[in-house]
Short mmCIF file of C-alpha atoms in Angstrom, two decimals:
data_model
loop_
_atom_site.label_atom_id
_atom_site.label_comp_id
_atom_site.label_asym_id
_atom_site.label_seq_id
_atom_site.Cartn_x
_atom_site.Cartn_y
_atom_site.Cartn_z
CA UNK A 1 0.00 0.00 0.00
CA UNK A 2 1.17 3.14 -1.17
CA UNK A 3 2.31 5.69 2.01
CA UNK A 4 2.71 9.38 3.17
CA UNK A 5 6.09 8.76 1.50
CA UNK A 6 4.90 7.83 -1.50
CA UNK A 7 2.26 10.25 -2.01
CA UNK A 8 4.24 13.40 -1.39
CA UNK A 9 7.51 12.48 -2.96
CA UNK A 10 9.12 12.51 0.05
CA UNK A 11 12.13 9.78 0.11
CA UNK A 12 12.40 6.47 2.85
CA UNK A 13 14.95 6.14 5.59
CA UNK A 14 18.26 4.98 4.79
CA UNK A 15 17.90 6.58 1.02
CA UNK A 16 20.70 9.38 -0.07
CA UNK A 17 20.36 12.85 1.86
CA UNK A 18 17.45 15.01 1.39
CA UNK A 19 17.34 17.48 -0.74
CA UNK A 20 15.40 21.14 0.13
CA UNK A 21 12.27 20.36 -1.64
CA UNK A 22 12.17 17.24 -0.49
CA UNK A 23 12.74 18.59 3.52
CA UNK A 24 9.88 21.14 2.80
CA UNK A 25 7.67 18.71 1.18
CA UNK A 26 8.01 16.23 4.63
CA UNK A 27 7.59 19.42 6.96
CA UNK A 28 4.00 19.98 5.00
CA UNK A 29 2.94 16.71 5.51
CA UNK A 30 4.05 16.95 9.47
CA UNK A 31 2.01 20.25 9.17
CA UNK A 32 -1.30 18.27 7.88
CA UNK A 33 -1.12 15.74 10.27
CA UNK A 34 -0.95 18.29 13.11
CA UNK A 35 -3.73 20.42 11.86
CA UNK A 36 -6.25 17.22 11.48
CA UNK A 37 -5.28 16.93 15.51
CA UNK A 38 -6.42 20.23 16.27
CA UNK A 39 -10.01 19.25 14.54
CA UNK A 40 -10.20 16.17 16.50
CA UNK A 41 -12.73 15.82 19.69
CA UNK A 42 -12.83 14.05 22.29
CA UNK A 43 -13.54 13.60 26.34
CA UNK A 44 -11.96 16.56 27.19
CA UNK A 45 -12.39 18.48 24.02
CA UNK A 46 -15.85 19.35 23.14
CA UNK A 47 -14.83 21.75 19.98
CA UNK A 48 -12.10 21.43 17.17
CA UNK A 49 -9.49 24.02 17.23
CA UNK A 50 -9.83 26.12 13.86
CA UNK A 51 -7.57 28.59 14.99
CA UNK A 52 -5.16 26.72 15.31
CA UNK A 53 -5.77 24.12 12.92
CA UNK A 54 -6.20 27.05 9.97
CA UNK A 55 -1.92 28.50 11.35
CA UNK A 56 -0.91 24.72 10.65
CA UNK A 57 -2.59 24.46 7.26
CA UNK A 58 -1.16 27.83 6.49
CA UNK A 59 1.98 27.18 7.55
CA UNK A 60 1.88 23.83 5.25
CA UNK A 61 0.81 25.24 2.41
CA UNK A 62 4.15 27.98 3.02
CA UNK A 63 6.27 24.62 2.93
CA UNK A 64 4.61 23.12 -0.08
CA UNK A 65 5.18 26.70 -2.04
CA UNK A 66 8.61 26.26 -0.82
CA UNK A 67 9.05 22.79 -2.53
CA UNK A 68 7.63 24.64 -5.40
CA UNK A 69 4.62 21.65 -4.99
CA UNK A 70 1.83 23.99 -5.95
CA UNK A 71 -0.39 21.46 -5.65
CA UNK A 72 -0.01 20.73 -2.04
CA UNK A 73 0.16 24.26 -1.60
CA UNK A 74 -3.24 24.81 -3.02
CA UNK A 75 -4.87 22.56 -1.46
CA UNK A 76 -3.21 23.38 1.87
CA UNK A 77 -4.00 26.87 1.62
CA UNK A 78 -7.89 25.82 0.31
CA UNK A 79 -8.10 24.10 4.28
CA UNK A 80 -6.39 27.20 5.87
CA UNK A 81 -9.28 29.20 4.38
CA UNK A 82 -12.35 26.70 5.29
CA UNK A 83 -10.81 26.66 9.00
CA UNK A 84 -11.18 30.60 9.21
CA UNK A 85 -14.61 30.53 8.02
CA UNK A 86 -15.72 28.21 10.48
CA UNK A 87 -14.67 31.17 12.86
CA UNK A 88 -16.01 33.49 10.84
CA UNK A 89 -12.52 34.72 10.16
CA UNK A 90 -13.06 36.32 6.84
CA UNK A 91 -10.64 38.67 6.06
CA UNK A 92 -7.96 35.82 6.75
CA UNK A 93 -9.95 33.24 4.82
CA UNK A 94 -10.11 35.65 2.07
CA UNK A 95 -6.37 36.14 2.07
CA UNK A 96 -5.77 32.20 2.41
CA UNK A 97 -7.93 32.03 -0.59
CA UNK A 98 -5.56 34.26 -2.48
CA UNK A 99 -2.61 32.16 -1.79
CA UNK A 100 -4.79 29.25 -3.62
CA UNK A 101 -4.73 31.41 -6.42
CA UNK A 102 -1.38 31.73 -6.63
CA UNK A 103 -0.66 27.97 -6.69
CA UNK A 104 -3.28 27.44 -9.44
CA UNK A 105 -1.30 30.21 -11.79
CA UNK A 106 1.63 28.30 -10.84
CA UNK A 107 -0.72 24.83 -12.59
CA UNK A 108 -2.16 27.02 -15.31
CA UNK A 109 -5.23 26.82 -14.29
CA UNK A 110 -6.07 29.90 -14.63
CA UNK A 111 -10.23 29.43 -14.83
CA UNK A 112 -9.65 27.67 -11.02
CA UNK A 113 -7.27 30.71 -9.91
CA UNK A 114 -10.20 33.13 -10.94
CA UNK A 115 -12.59 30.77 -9.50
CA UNK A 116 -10.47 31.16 -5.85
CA UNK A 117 -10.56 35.31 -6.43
CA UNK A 118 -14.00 35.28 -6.83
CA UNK A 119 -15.02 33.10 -4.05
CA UNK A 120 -12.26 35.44 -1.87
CA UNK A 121 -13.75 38.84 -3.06
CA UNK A 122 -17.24 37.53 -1.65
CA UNK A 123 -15.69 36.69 1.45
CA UNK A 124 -13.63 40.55 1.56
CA UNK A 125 -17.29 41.75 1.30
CA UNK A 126 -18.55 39.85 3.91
CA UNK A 127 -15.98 41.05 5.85
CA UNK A 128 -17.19 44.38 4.68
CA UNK A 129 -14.04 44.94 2.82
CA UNK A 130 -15.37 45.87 -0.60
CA UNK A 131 -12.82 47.88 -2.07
CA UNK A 132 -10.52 45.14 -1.34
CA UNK A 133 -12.95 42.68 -2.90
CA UNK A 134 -13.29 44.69 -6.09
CA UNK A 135 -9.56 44.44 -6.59
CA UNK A 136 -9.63 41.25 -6.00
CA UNK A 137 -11.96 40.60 -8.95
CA UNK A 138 -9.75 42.49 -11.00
CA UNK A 139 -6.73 40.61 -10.25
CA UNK A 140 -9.11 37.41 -11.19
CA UNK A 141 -10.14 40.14 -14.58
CA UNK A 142 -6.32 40.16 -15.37
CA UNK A 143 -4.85 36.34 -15.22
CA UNK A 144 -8.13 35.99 -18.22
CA UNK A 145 -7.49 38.48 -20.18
CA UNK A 146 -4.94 37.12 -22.67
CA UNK A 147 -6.71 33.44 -22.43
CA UNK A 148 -10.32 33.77 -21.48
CA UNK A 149 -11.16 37.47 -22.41
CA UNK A 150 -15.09 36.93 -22.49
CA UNK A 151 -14.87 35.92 -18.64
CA UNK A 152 -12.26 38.47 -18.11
CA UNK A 153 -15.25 41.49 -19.06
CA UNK A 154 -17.47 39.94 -16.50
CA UNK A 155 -14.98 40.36 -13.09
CA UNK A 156 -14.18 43.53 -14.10
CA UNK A 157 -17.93 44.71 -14.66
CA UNK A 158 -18.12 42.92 -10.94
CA UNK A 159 -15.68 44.95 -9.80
CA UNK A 160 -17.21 48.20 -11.27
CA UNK A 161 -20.25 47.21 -9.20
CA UNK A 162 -18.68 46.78 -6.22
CA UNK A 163 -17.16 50.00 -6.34
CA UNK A 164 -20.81 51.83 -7.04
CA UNK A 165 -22.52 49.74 -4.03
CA UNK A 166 -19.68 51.63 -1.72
CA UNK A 167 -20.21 55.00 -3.74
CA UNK A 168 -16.35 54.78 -5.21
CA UNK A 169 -16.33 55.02 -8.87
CA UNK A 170 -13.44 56.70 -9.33
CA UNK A 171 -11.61 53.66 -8.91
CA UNK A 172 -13.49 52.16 -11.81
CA UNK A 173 -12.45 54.32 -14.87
CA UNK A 174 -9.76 51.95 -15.91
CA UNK A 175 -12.19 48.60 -15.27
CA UNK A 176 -14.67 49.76 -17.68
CA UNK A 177 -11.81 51.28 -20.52
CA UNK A 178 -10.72 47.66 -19.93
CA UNK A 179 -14.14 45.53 -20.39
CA UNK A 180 -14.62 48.22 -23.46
CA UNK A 181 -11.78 47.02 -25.08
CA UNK A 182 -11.40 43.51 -24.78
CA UNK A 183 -15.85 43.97 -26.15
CA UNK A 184 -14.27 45.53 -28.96
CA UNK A 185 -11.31 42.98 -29.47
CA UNK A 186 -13.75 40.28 -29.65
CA UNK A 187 -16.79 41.92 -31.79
CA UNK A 188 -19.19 41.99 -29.22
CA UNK A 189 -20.09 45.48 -30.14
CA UNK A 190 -23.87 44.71 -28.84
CA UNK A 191 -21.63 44.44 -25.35
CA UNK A 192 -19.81 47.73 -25.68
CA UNK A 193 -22.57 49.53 -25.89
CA UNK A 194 -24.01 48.13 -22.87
CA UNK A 195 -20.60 49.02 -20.86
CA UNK A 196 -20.31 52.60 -22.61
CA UNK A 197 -24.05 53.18 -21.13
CA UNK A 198 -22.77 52.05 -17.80
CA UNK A 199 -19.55 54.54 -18.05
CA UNK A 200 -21.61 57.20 -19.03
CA UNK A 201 -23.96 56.55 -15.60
CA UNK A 202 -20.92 56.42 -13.90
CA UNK A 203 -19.46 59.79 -15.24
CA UNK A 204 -22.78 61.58 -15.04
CA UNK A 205 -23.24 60.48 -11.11
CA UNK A 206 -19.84 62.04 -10.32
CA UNK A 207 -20.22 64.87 -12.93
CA UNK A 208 -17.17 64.58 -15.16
CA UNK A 209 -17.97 65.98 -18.25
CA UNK A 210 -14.74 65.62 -20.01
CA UNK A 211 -15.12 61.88 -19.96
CA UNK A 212 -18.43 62.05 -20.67
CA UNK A 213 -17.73 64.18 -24.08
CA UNK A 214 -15.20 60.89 -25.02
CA UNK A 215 -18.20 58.30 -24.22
CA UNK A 216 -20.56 60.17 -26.76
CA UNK A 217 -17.61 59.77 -29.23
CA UNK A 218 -17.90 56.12 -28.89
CA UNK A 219 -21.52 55.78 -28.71
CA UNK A 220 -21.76 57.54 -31.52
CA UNK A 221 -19.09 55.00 -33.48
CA UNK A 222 -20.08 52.15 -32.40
CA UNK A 223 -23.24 53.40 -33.86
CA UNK A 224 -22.70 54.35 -37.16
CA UNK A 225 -20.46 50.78 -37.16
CA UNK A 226 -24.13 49.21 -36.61
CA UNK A 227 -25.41 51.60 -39.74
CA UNK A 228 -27.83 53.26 -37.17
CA UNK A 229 -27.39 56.81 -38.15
CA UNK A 230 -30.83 57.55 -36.14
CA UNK A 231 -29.23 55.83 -33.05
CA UNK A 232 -26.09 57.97 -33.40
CA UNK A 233 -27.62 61.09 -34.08
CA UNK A 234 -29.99 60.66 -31.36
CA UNK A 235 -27.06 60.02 -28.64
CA UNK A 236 -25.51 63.21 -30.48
CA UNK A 237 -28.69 65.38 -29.33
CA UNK A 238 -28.79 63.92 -26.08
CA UNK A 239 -25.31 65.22 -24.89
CA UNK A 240 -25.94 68.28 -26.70
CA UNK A 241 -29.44 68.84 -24.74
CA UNK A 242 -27.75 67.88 -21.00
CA UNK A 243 -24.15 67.86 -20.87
CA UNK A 244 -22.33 71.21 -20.06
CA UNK A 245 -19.99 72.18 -22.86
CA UNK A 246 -20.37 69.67 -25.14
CA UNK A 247 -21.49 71.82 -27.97
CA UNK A 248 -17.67 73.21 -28.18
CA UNK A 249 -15.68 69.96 -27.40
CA UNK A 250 -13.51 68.83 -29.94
CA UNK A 251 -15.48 65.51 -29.43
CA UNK A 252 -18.61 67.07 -30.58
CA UNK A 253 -17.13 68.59 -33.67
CA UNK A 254 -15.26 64.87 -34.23
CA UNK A 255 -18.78 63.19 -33.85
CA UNK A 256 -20.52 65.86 -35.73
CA UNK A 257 -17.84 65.27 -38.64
CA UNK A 258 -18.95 61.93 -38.79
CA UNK A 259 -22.16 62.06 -38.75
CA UNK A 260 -22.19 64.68 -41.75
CA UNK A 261 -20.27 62.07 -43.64
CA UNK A 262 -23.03 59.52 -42.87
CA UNK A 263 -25.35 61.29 -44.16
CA UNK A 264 -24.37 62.74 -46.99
CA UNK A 265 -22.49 59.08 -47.87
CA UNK A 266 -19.29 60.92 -48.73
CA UNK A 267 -16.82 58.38 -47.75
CA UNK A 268 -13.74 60.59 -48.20
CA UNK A 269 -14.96 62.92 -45.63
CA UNK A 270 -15.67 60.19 -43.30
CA UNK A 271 -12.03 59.34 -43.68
CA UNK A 272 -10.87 62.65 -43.14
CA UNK A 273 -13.28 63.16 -40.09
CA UNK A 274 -12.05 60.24 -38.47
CA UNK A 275 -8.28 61.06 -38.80
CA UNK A 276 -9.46 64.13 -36.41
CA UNK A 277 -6.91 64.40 -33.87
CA UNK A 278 -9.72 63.96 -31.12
CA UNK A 279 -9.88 60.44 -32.45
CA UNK A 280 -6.60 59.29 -31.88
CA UNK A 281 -7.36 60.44 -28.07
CA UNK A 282 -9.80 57.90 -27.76
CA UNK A 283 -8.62 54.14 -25.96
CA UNK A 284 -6.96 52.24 -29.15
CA UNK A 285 -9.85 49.94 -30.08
CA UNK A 286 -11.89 52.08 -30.43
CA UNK A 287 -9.88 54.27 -32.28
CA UNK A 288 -8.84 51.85 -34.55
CA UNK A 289 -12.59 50.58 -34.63
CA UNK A 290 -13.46 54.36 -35.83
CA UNK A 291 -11.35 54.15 -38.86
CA UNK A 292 -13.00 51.39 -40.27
CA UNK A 293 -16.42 52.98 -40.16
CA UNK A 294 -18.35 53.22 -43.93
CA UNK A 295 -21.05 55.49 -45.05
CA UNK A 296 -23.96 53.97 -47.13
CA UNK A 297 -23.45 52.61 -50.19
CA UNK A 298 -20.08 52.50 -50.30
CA UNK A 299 -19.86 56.44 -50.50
CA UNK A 300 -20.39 56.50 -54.06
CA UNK A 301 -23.19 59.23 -55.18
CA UNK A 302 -26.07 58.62 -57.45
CA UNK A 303 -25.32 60.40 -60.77
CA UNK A 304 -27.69 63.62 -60.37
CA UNK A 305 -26.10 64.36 -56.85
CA UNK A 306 -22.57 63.95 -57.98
CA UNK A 307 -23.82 66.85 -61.05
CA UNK A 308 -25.31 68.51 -57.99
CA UNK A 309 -22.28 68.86 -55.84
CA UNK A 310 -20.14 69.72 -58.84
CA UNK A 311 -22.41 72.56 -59.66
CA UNK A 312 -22.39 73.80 -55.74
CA UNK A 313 -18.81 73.00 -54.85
CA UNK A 314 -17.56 76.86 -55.18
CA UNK A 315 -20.71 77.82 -52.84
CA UNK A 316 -19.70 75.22 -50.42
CA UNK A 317 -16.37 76.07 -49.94
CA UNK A 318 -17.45 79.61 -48.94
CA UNK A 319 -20.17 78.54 -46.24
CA UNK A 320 -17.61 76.49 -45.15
CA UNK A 321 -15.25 79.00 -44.51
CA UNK A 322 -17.87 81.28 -43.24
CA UNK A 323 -18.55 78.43 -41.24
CA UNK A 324 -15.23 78.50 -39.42
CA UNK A 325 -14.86 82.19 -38.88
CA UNK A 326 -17.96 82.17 -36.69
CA UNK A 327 -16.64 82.88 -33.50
CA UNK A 328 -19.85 80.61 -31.80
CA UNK A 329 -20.02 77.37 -32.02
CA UNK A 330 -23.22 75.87 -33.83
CA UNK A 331 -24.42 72.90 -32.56
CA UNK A 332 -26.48 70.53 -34.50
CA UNK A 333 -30.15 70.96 -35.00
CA UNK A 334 -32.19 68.09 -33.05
CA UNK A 335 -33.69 65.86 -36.03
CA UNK A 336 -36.98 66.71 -37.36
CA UNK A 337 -39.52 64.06 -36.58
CA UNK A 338 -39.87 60.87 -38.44
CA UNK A 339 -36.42 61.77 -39.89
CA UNK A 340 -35.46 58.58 -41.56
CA UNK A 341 -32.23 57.22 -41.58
CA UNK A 342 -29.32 56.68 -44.44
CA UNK A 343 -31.05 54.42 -47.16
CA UNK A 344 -28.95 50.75 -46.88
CA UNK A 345 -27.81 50.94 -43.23
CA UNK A 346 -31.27 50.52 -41.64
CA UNK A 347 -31.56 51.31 -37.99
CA UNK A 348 -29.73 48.24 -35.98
CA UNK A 349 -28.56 46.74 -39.12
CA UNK A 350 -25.84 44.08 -38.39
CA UNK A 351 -24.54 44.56 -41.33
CA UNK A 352 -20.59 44.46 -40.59
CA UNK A 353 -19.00 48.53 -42.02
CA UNK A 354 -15.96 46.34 -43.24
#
């Protein structure tokens, strides 16, 4: 029958010398065995000893890690954080949960090491802890980013939520730039959306305008991506109707650029508007995202309106300039009811712009 020995790799008497590992490795197991002691009862012990059976699993798991036996170590540390809940020790069950983690990034198992983060956040908030819980779901965000990036959005939308139960969103600006992004990398534009709406509740509840004049840039995008000029144009009204100096933000003259092109389904000034230097100020998805927007059609003009823009060019150019000496800005005019939108991008059209 196979024996402690056996199981843990540590060697038998009267074999060569020990290494380290193999020292740390026998000092776990002599850990175990006296933390199962403490949880024994008996005559004259009515109640098992977490306490001090959760510093033995602890300081087993320490000499696993040591032996670089990550397995031992997380399932050592997994015990150490069971033994503190039973004594409602969260804070310390929390942290022994953390250590778990570490010993499953150690396995590559990086959906278990998430798994342990989560389960230890819950416990931080228990422990009424939540700022520490909500970066502990981003540190679960972060191992599944470059592997799982689907789960990844979902702790770090956690997170954000944590942080608006306690009334702290400033700490989640860089949480939702990050779900954003990784929606973007992976098409889920549908998602984006959803997270841009929560950014711009978040920015409108602590009153920053000057992120909130970026969010309408990429609501409007992402958007005119889905060929829902309506949809953008509507968003575009919005934040002109109810958010304090939006009308003269570079972002409103970068959306308004784009929207123009839309409409008139002049590709080359959609090009041009989203080469605007307020673009490239925007996170790099969606920047990049931006310059592969298309207008209708392919931007090519029915025959009579290309005659018709030839014939008005020289007229243009002057309102234009006209345009620009005007030392008020002009915001758009809301859209006239039952305004219909671009012919071949209906509104929430799938149709992919590329």
């Amino acid at each position: 029958a196979s024996c402690a020995h056996d199981l843990c790799g540590t060697p038998r008497h009267g074999t060569a010398k020990m290494s380290l590992a193999d020292k740390k490795i026998q000092e776990g197991v002599g850990k175990l065995k006296e933390a199962e002691k403490c949880l024994k009862t008996g005559m004259f012990k009515w109640k098992p000893d977490w306490d001090g059976a959760a510093a033995l699993y602890e300081a087993a798991g320490t000499s696993f890690k040591t032996a670089r036996a990550w397995a031992q170590a997380k399932e050592a540390y997994k015990r150490a954080s069971a033994a503190h809940k039973e004594v409602q020790a969260f804070f310390r069950a929390a942290k022994a949960l953390d250590s778990a983690a570490l010993m499953c990034k150690e396995l590559k198992d990086l959906s278990d090491a998430a798994e342990m983060y989560k389960e230890s956040a819950m416990l931080l908030r228990m422990n009424g802890t939540t700022s520490s819980a909500a970066l502990t779901m981003v540190k679960a965000a972060k191992i599944l980013e470059a592997e799982q990036p689907a789960e990844a959005i979902g702790f770090y939308l956690s997170a954000c939520e944590l942080l608006a139960d306690e009334d702290n969103d400033t700490e989640s600006y860089e949480n939702y730039k990050r779900a954003i992004s990784l929606c973007l990398k992976l098409g889920q534009f549908d998602k984006a959306a959803e997270v841009l709406a929560l950014q711009e509740a978040m920015y409108r509840r602590i009153n920053n305008p000057g992120q909130l004049y970026k969010v309408c840039l990429g609501q409007v995008i992402l958007s005119l991506r889905e060929r829902d000029y309506v949809a953008a144009d509507n968003t575009y009204q919005r934040y002109l109707g109810d958010v304090a100096g939006f009308a003269k933000s570079d972002e409103s003259t970068g959306a308004n650029a784009a929207l123009d092109a839309f409409e008139q389904r002049d590709q080359e000034a959609m090009d041009r508007a989203v080469r605007l230097q307020t673009f490239t100020f925007l996170d790099n998805e969606m920047c990049k995202l931006a310059r592969t927007l298309a207008v209708p059609g392919g931007g090519k003009k029915a025959p009579a309106a290309a005659a018709a823009a030839a014939s008005s060019s020289a007229s243009a150019a002057a309102a234009t300039a006209a345009a620009q000496a005007t030392s008020t800005a002009v915001a758009r005019s809301p859209a006239p009811a039952g305004r219909k939108e671009a012919e071949d991008g209906g509104s929430g059209a799938a149709t992919d712009a590329g």
